[in-house]
Amino acid sequence: MIFSYNKKAVGDTLLVTVANANGQAVEMERRGTITRVFLKDSNETVAWNIFDASILLPDITGNGQIFLTSQQLASLNDELTTQGFTEAITDDGRPKIVVGFVKECVPHPDSDHLSVTQTEVDNGEVLQIVCGASNIREGLKVVVAKPGAMMPDGLMIWPGALRGVESLGMICSASELAVPNAPKAKGILELPESITVGTAFIAKDYIL
């Protein structure tokens, strides 16, 4: 679930992305100020567009991916019910771009430049992530964009596969994270050992 809001660029609309449509045909159903976007073939909801969002959620702010409070989420679901929708929008409230630790790093079985990592992201949770950076290695503290993350350039992170190997996120470079003064050189951002695994990574506050 990805919530995004940027009044200046998009207008007063809260965009809620539920799933990756993967190029499948979609249809839309509008009730009041809410539009449901769903797959034509399966009727699966893939997104919600909440128009006049600041009227429903007066304290909404943001410039990209945002995280709703429990009260905002409750107000949003109350409005869905009022408009006759039967689904509810949920969110685990956990940060999506976090400090990770590369527990294992092995060569990809079908590539000479990709690596397959087992990367811890929080409280023992380990994600398999395929990475193409030359400086990836076991034992690094890194920044992980988990599924459900939106990158500064608008790229949304979903589960996927690279050359047939499942990849559940992305290990990020400083430039991908829009870290101030990010170097142009390629490679993932290597974090100090002292940073705690699972904590949210705030790019604008990070000093290279």
C-alpha atoms as a PDB file:
ATOM      1  CA  MET A   1       0.000   0.000   0.000  1.00  0.00           C
ATOM      2  CA  ILE A   2       1.506   3.307  -1.115  1.00  0.00           C
ATOM      3  CA  PHE A   3      -0.021   6.650  -0.165  1.00  0.00           C
ATOM      4  CA  SER A   4       1.160   9.730  -2.056  1.00  0.00           C
ATOM      5  CA  TYR A   5       0.135  13.380  -1.949  1.00  0.00           C
ATOM      6  CA  ASN A   6       1.586  16.392  -3.718  1.00  0.00           C
ATOM      7  CA  LYS A   7      -0.935  19.227  -3.946  1.00  0.00           C
ATOM      8  CA  LYS A   8       1.327  21.485  -6.001  1.00  0.00           C
ATOM      9  CA  ALA A   9       2.109  18.909  -8.687  1.00  0.00           C
ATOM     10  CA  VAL A  10      -1.015  16.717  -8.741  1.00  0.00           C
ATOM     11  CA  GLY A  11      -3.730  18.774  -7.074  1.00  0.00           C
ATOM     12  CA  ASP A  12      -5.678  18.065  -3.916  1.00  0.00           C
ATOM     13  CA  THR A  13      -5.772  14.317  -4.538  1.00  0.00           C
ATOM     14  CA  LEU A  14      -4.583  11.498  -2.300  1.00  0.00           C
ATOM     15  CA  LEU A  15      -3.322   8.630  -4.450  1.00  0.00           C
ATOM     16  CA  VAL A  16      -3.519   5.192  -2.859  1.00  0.00           C
ATOM     17  CA  THR A  17      -1.737   2.454  -4.795  1.00  0.00           C
ATOM     18  CA  VAL A  18      -2.730  -1.012  -3.641  1.00  0.00           C
ATOM     19  CA  ALA A  19      -1.042  -3.285  -6.175  1.00  0.00           C
ATOM     20  CA  ASN A  20       0.935  -3.285  -9.395  1.00  0.00           C
ATOM     21  CA  ALA A  21      -1.395  -3.547 -12.399  1.00  0.00           C
ATOM     22  CA  ASN A  22       1.492  -4.939 -14.508  1.00  0.00           C
ATOM     23  CA  GLY A  23       0.071  -3.445 -17.680  1.00  0.00           C
ATOM     24  CA  GLN A  24      -3.316  -5.155 -17.342  1.00  0.00           C
ATOM     25  CA  ALA A  25      -6.462  -3.355 -18.465  1.00  0.00           C
ATOM     26  CA  VAL A  26      -8.143  -1.333 -15.731  1.00  0.00           C
ATOM     27  CA  GLU A  27     -11.524   0.274 -15.226  1.00  0.00           C
ATOM     28  CA  MET A  28     -12.717   2.989 -12.849  1.00  0.00           C
ATOM     29  CA  GLU A  29     -15.724   3.436 -10.609  1.00  0.00           C
ATOM     30  CA  ARG A  30     -16.399   6.852  -9.073  1.00  0.00           C
ATOM     31  CA  ARG A  31     -18.644   7.576  -6.118  1.00  0.00           C
ATOM     32  CA  GLY A  32     -18.619  11.078  -4.702  1.00  0.00           C
ATOM     33  CA  THR A  33     -15.007  12.225  -4.400  1.00  0.00           C
ATOM     34  CA  ILE A  34     -13.592   8.676  -4.465  1.00  0.00           C
ATOM     35  CA  THR A  35     -12.565   6.694  -7.521  1.00  0.00           C
ATOM     36  CA  ARG A  36     -11.771   2.987  -7.328  1.00  0.00           C
ATOM     37  CA  VAL A  37      -9.377   1.643  -9.978  1.00  0.00           C
ATOM     38  CA  PHE A  38      -9.641  -2.092 -10.595  1.00  0.00           C
ATOM     39  CA  LEU A  39      -8.491  -4.783 -12.998  1.00  0.00           C
ATOM     40  CA  LYS A  40     -11.011  -5.365 -15.738  1.00  0.00           C
ATOM     41  CA  ASP A  41     -10.633  -9.145 -15.784  1.00  0.00           C
ATOM     42  CA  SER A  42     -10.468  -9.952 -12.056  1.00  0.00           C
ATOM     43  CA  ASN A  43     -12.137  -6.920 -10.408  1.00  0.00           C
ATOM     44  CA  GLU A  44      -9.116  -6.661  -8.079  1.00  0.00           C
ATOM     45  CA  THR A  45      -8.668  -3.163  -6.674  1.00  0.00           C
ATOM     46  CA  VAL A  46      -5.279  -1.717  -7.612  1.00  0.00           C
ATOM     47  CA  ALA A  47      -5.714   1.930  -6.590  1.00  0.00           C
ATOM     48  CA  TRP A  48      -7.925   4.584  -5.039  1.00  0.00           C
ATOM     49  CA  ASN A  49      -8.012   8.277  -5.951  1.00  0.00           C
ATOM     50  CA  ILE A  50      -9.337  10.513  -3.187  1.00  0.00           C
ATOM     51  CA  PHE A  51     -10.259  13.917  -4.626  1.00  0.00           C
ATOM     52  CA  ASP A  52     -10.553  17.061  -2.440  1.00  0.00           C
ATOM     53  CA  ALA A  53      -8.412  15.166   0.046  1.00  0.00           C
ATOM     54  CA  SER A  54      -7.783  18.161   2.313  1.00  0.00           C
ATOM     55  CA  ILE A  55     -11.523  18.482   2.972  1.00  0.00           C
ATOM     56  CA  LEU A  56     -11.744  14.890   4.170  1.00  0.00           C
ATOM     57  CA  LEU A  57      -8.317  15.024   5.856  1.00  0.00           C
ATOM     58  CA  PRO A  58      -7.724  18.682   6.864  1.00  0.00           C
ATOM     59  CA  ASP A  59      -4.240  18.034   8.250  1.00  0.00           C
ATOM     60  CA  ILE A  60      -2.882  16.182   5.198  1.00  0.00           C
ATOM     61  CA  THR A  61       0.515  17.364   3.965  1.00  0.00           C
ATOM     62  CA  GLY A  62       3.237  15.916   1.798  1.00  0.00           C
ATOM     63  CA  ASN A  63       5.387  16.032  -1.280  1.00  0.00           C
ATOM     64  CA  GLY A  64       5.480  12.412  -2.384  1.00  0.00           C
ATOM     65  CA  GLN A  65       4.959   9.268  -0.324  1.00  0.00           C
ATOM     66  CA  ILE A  66       3.175   9.930   2.959  1.00  0.00           C
ATOM     67  CA  PHE A  67       2.059   7.826   5.900  1.00  0.00           C
ATOM     68  CA  LEU A  68      -1.432   8.311   7.293  1.00  0.00           C
ATOM     69  CA  THR A  69      -2.179   8.470  10.994  1.00  0.00           C
ATOM     70  CA  SER A  70      -4.647   5.974  12.444  1.00  0.00           C
ATOM     71  CA  GLN A  71      -7.236   8.766  12.672  1.00  0.00           C
ATOM     72  CA  GLN A  72      -6.728   9.768   9.035  1.00  0.00           C
ATOM     73  CA  LEU A  73      -7.047   6.128   7.980  1.00  0.00           C
ATOM     74  CA  ALA A  74     -10.262   5.792   9.998  1.00  0.00           C
ATOM     75  CA  SER A  75     -11.711   8.925   8.385  1.00  0.00           C
ATOM     76  CA  LEU A  76     -10.809   7.612   4.944  1.00  0.00           C
ATOM     77  CA  ASN A  77     -12.471   4.252   5.568  1.00  0.00           C
ATOM     78  CA  ASP A  78     -15.566   5.938   7.014  1.00  0.00           C
ATOM     79  CA  GLU A  79     -15.894   7.882   3.759  1.00  0.00           C
ATOM     80  CA  LEU A  80     -15.492   4.707   1.700  1.00  0.00           C
ATOM     81  CA  THR A  81     -18.342   3.148   3.661  1.00  0.00           C
ATOM     82  CA  THR A  82     -20.473   6.272   3.295  1.00  0.00           C
ATOM     83  CA  GLN A  83     -19.996   6.151  -0.490  1.00  0.00           C
ATOM     84  CA  GLY A  84     -21.062   2.501  -0.598  1.00  0.00           C
ATOM     85  CA  PHE A  85     -17.692   0.798  -1.050  1.00  0.00           C
ATOM     86  CA  THR A  86     -17.303  -2.468   0.867  1.00  0.00           C
ATOM     87  CA  GLU A  87     -13.490  -2.580   0.963  1.00  0.00           C
ATOM     88  CA  ALA A  88     -11.253  -0.992   3.595  1.00  0.00           C
ATOM     89  CA  ILE A  89      -7.840   0.569   3.137  1.00  0.00           C
ATOM     90  CA  THR A  90      -5.212  -0.764   5.538  1.00  0.00           C
ATOM     91  CA  ASP A  91      -1.627   0.122   6.369  1.00  0.00           C
ATOM     92  CA  ASP A  92       0.885  -1.475   8.724  1.00  0.00           C
ATOM     93  CA  GLY A  93       2.368   1.918   9.617  1.00  0.00           C
ATOM     94  CA  ARG A  94       5.933   0.672   9.249  1.00  0.00           C
ATOM     95  CA  PRO A  95       8.582   2.681   7.376  1.00  0.00           C
ATOM     96  CA  LYS A  96       9.299   1.439   3.869  1.00  0.00           C
ATOM     97  CA  ILE A  97      12.842   2.792   3.367  1.00  0.00           C
ATOM     98  CA  VAL A  98      14.986   1.430   6.172  1.00  0.00           C
ATOM     99  CA  VAL A  99      18.454   0.474   7.311  1.00  0.00           C
ATOM    100  CA  GLY A 100      19.287  -3.104   6.388  1.00  0.00           C
ATOM    101  CA  PHE A 101      22.085  -5.575   7.033  1.00  0.00           C
ATOM    102  CA  VAL A 102      23.404  -7.900   4.313  1.00  0.00           C
ATOM    103  CA  LYS A 103      23.584 -11.279   6.035  1.00  0.00           C
ATOM    104  CA  GLU A 104      24.462 -13.234   2.904  1.00  0.00           C
ATOM    105  CA  CYS A 105      25.598 -12.334  -0.612  1.00  0.00           C
ATOM    106  CA  VAL A 106      26.132 -14.906  -3.356  1.00  0.00           C
ATOM    107  CA  PRO A 107      26.504 -14.698  -7.143  1.00  0.00           C
ATOM    108  CA  HIS A 108      23.300 -14.827  -9.195  1.00  0.00           C
ATOM    109  CA  PRO A 109      23.083 -18.247 -10.917  1.00  0.00           C
ATOM    110  CA  ASP A 110      22.280 -16.692 -14.306  1.00  0.00           C
ATOM    111  CA  SER A 111      24.287 -13.463 -14.336  1.00  0.00           C
ATOM    112  CA  ASP A 112      27.901 -12.389 -14.159  1.00  0.00           C
ATOM    113  CA  HIS A 113      27.151  -9.057 -12.473  1.00  0.00           C
ATOM    114  CA  LEU A 114      24.122  -9.611 -10.230  1.00  0.00           C
ATOM    115  CA  SER A 115      24.231 -10.837  -6.635  1.00  0.00           C
ATOM    116  CA  VAL A 116      21.527 -12.474  -4.546  1.00  0.00           C
ATOM    117  CA  THR A 117      21.414 -11.195  -0.979  1.00  0.00           C
ATOM    118  CA  GLN A 118      19.624 -12.147   2.189  1.00  0.00           C
ATOM    119  CA  THR A 119      19.162  -8.787   3.869  1.00  0.00           C
ATOM    120  CA  GLU A 120      17.733  -8.230   7.339  1.00  0.00           C
ATOM    121  CA  VAL A 121      15.416  -5.226   7.521  1.00  0.00           C
ATOM    122  CA  ASP A 122      13.742  -5.322  10.936  1.00  0.00           C
ATOM    123  CA  ASN A 123      13.362  -7.553  13.985  1.00  0.00           C
ATOM    124  CA  GLY A 124      14.762 -10.602  12.235  1.00  0.00           C
ATOM    125  CA  GLU A 125      12.769 -10.105   9.021  1.00  0.00           C
ATOM    126  CA  VAL A 126      14.984 -11.057   6.085  1.00  0.00           C
ATOM    127  CA  LEU A 127      14.281 -10.187   2.458  1.00  0.00           C
ATOM    128  CA  GLN A 128      15.857 -11.792  -0.587  1.00  0.00           C
ATOM    129  CA  ILE A 129      17.026  -8.915  -2.783  1.00  0.00           C
ATOM    130  CA  VAL A 130      18.885  -9.137  -6.088  1.00  0.00           C
ATOM    131  CA  CYS A 131      21.449  -6.354  -6.430  1.00  0.00           C
ATOM    132  CA  GLY A 132      23.663  -5.289  -9.335  1.00  0.00           C
ATOM    133  CA  ALA A 133      26.027  -2.958  -7.468  1.00  0.00           C
ATOM    134  CA  SER A 134      29.701  -3.869  -7.615  1.00  0.00           C
ATOM    135  CA  ASN A 135      30.244  -2.921  -3.951  1.00  0.00           C
ATOM    136  CA  ILE A 136      27.516  -5.158  -2.514  1.00  0.00           C
ATOM    137  CA  ARG A 137      28.918  -7.682  -0.065  1.00  0.00           C
ATOM    138  CA  GLU A 138      28.113  -9.625   3.082  1.00  0.00           C
ATOM    139  CA  GLY A 139      28.327  -7.673   6.317  1.00  0.00           C
ATOM    140  CA  LEU A 140      27.310  -4.248   4.978  1.00  0.00           C
ATOM    141  CA  LYS A 141      24.782  -1.895   6.519  1.00  0.00           C
ATOM    142  CA  VAL A 142      22.733  -0.581   3.595  1.00  0.00           C
ATOM    143  CA  VAL A 143      19.506   1.250   2.759  1.00  0.00           C
ATOM    144  CA  VAL A 144      16.635  -0.965   1.647  1.00  0.00           C
ATOM    145  CA  ALA A 145      13.496   0.168  -0.142  1.00  0.00           C
ATOM    146  CA  LYS A 146      10.983  -2.489   0.834  1.00  0.00           C
ATOM    147  CA  PRO A 147       7.938  -3.443  -1.245  1.00  0.00           C
ATOM    148  CA  GLY A 148       5.491  -0.596  -0.788  1.00  0.00           C
ATOM    149  CA  ALA A 149       8.153   2.109  -0.942  1.00  0.00           C
ATOM    150  CA  MET A 150       8.087   5.076  -3.281  1.00  0.00           C
ATOM    151  CA  MET A 151      11.453   6.436  -4.350  1.00  0.00           C
ATOM    152  CA  PRO A 152      12.110  10.191  -4.641  1.00  0.00           C
ATOM    153  CA  ASP A 153      11.757   9.989  -8.443  1.00  0.00           C
ATOM    154  CA  GLY A 154       8.308   8.365  -8.097  1.00  0.00           C
ATOM    155  CA  LEU A 155       9.418   4.780  -8.761  1.00  0.00           C
ATOM    156  CA  MET A 156       7.279   2.335  -6.775  1.00  0.00           C
ATOM    157  CA  ILE A 157       8.906  -0.787  -5.357  1.00  0.00           C
ATOM    158  CA  TRP A 158       7.017  -4.067  -5.776  1.00  0.00           C
ATOM    159  CA  PRO A 159       8.005  -7.709  -5.402  1.00  0.00           C
ATOM    160  CA  GLY A 160       9.557  -8.969  -8.615  1.00  0.00           C
ATOM    161  CA  ALA A 161      12.247 -11.133 -10.117  1.00  0.00           C
ATOM    162  CA  LEU A 162      15.531 -10.559 -11.924  1.00  0.00           C
ATOM    163  CA  ARG A 163      16.579 -13.288 -14.335  1.00  0.00           C
ATOM    164  CA  GLY A 164      14.282 -15.763 -12.670  1.00  0.00           C
ATOM    165  CA  VAL A 165      15.296 -15.054  -9.062  1.00  0.00           C
ATOM    166  CA  GLU A 166      12.769 -13.489  -6.689  1.00  0.00           C
ATOM    167  CA  SER A 167      13.674 -10.022  -5.432  1.00  0.00           C
ATOM    168  CA  LEU A 168      11.701  -8.394  -2.630  1.00  0.00           C
ATOM    169  CA  GLY A 169      12.929  -4.818  -2.599  1.00  0.00           C
ATOM    170  CA  MET A 170      15.874  -2.705  -3.665  1.00  0.00           C
ATOM    171  CA  ILE A 171      19.225  -1.898  -2.062  1.00  0.00           C
ATOM    172  CA  CYS A 172      19.757   1.775  -2.826  1.00  0.00           C
ATOM    173  CA  SER A 173      22.470   4.174  -3.878  1.00  0.00           C
ATOM    174  CA  ALA A 174      22.809   7.670  -2.455  1.00  0.00           C
ATOM    175  CA  SER A 175      21.618   9.236  -5.707  1.00  0.00           C
ATOM    176  CA  GLU A 176      18.541   6.985  -5.878  1.00  0.00           C
ATOM    177  CA  LEU A 177      17.673   8.169  -2.373  1.00  0.00           C
ATOM    178  CA  ALA A 178      18.291  11.844  -3.271  1.00  0.00           C
ATOM    179  CA  VAL A 179      20.811  12.186  -0.452  1.00  0.00           C
ATOM    180  CA  PRO A 180      22.212  15.743  -0.469  1.00  0.00           C
ATOM    181  CA  ASN A 181      25.590  15.939  -2.224  1.00  0.00           C
ATOM    182  CA  ALA A 182      25.258  12.345  -3.446  1.00  0.00           C
ATOM    183  CA  PRO A 183      28.314  11.262  -5.471  1.00  0.00           C
ATOM    184  CA  LYS A 184      27.863  10.519  -9.157  1.00  0.00           C
ATOM    185  CA  ALA A 185      29.870   7.303  -8.847  1.00  0.00           C
ATOM    186  CA  LYS A 186      27.819   4.120  -9.099  1.00  0.00           C
ATOM    187  CA  GLY A 187      27.320   1.829  -6.124  1.00  0.00           C
ATOM    188  CA  ILE A 188      25.032   1.363  -3.183  1.00  0.00           C
ATOM    189  CA  LEU A 189      25.247   3.605  -0.127  1.00  0.00           C
ATOM    190  CA  GLU A 190      27.362   1.984   2.586  1.00  0.00           C
ATOM    191  CA  LEU A 191      26.188   3.001   6.067  1.00  0.00           C
ATOM    192  CA  PRO A 192      28.202   3.224   9.289  1.00  0.00           C
ATOM    193  CA  GLU A 193      28.174   0.123  11.480  1.00  0.00           C
ATOM    194  CA  SER A 194      26.605   2.131  14.318  1.00  0.00           C
ATOM    195  CA  ILE A 195      23.261   2.666  12.559  1.00  0.00           C
ATOM    196  CA  THR A 196      20.497   0.384  13.824  1.00  0.00           C
ATOM    197  CA  VAL A 197      18.896  -2.110  11.455  1.00  0.00           C
ATOM    198  CA  GLY A 198      15.204  -1.443  10.845  1.00  0.00           C
ATOM    199  CA  THR A 199      15.239   2.287  11.536  1.00  0.00           C
ATOM    200  CA  ALA A 200      13.718   4.577   8.946  1.00  0.00           C
ATOM    201  CA  PHE A 201      16.234   6.187   6.611  1.00  0.00           C
ATOM    202  CA  ILE A 202      15.634   9.918   6.100  1.00  0.00           C
ATOM    203  CA  ALA A 203      17.689  11.003   3.093  1.00  0.00           C
ATOM    204  CA  LYS A 204      17.548  14.752   3.715  1.00  0.00           C
ATOM    205  CA  ASP A 205      19.009  14.269   7.217  1.00  0.00           C
ATOM    206  CA  TYR A 206      21.872  12.021   6.148  1.00  0.00           C
ATOM    207  CA  ILE A 207      25.304  13.618   5.902  1.00  0.00           C
ATOM    208  CA  LEU A 208      27.828  12.061   3.560  1.00  0.00           C
END
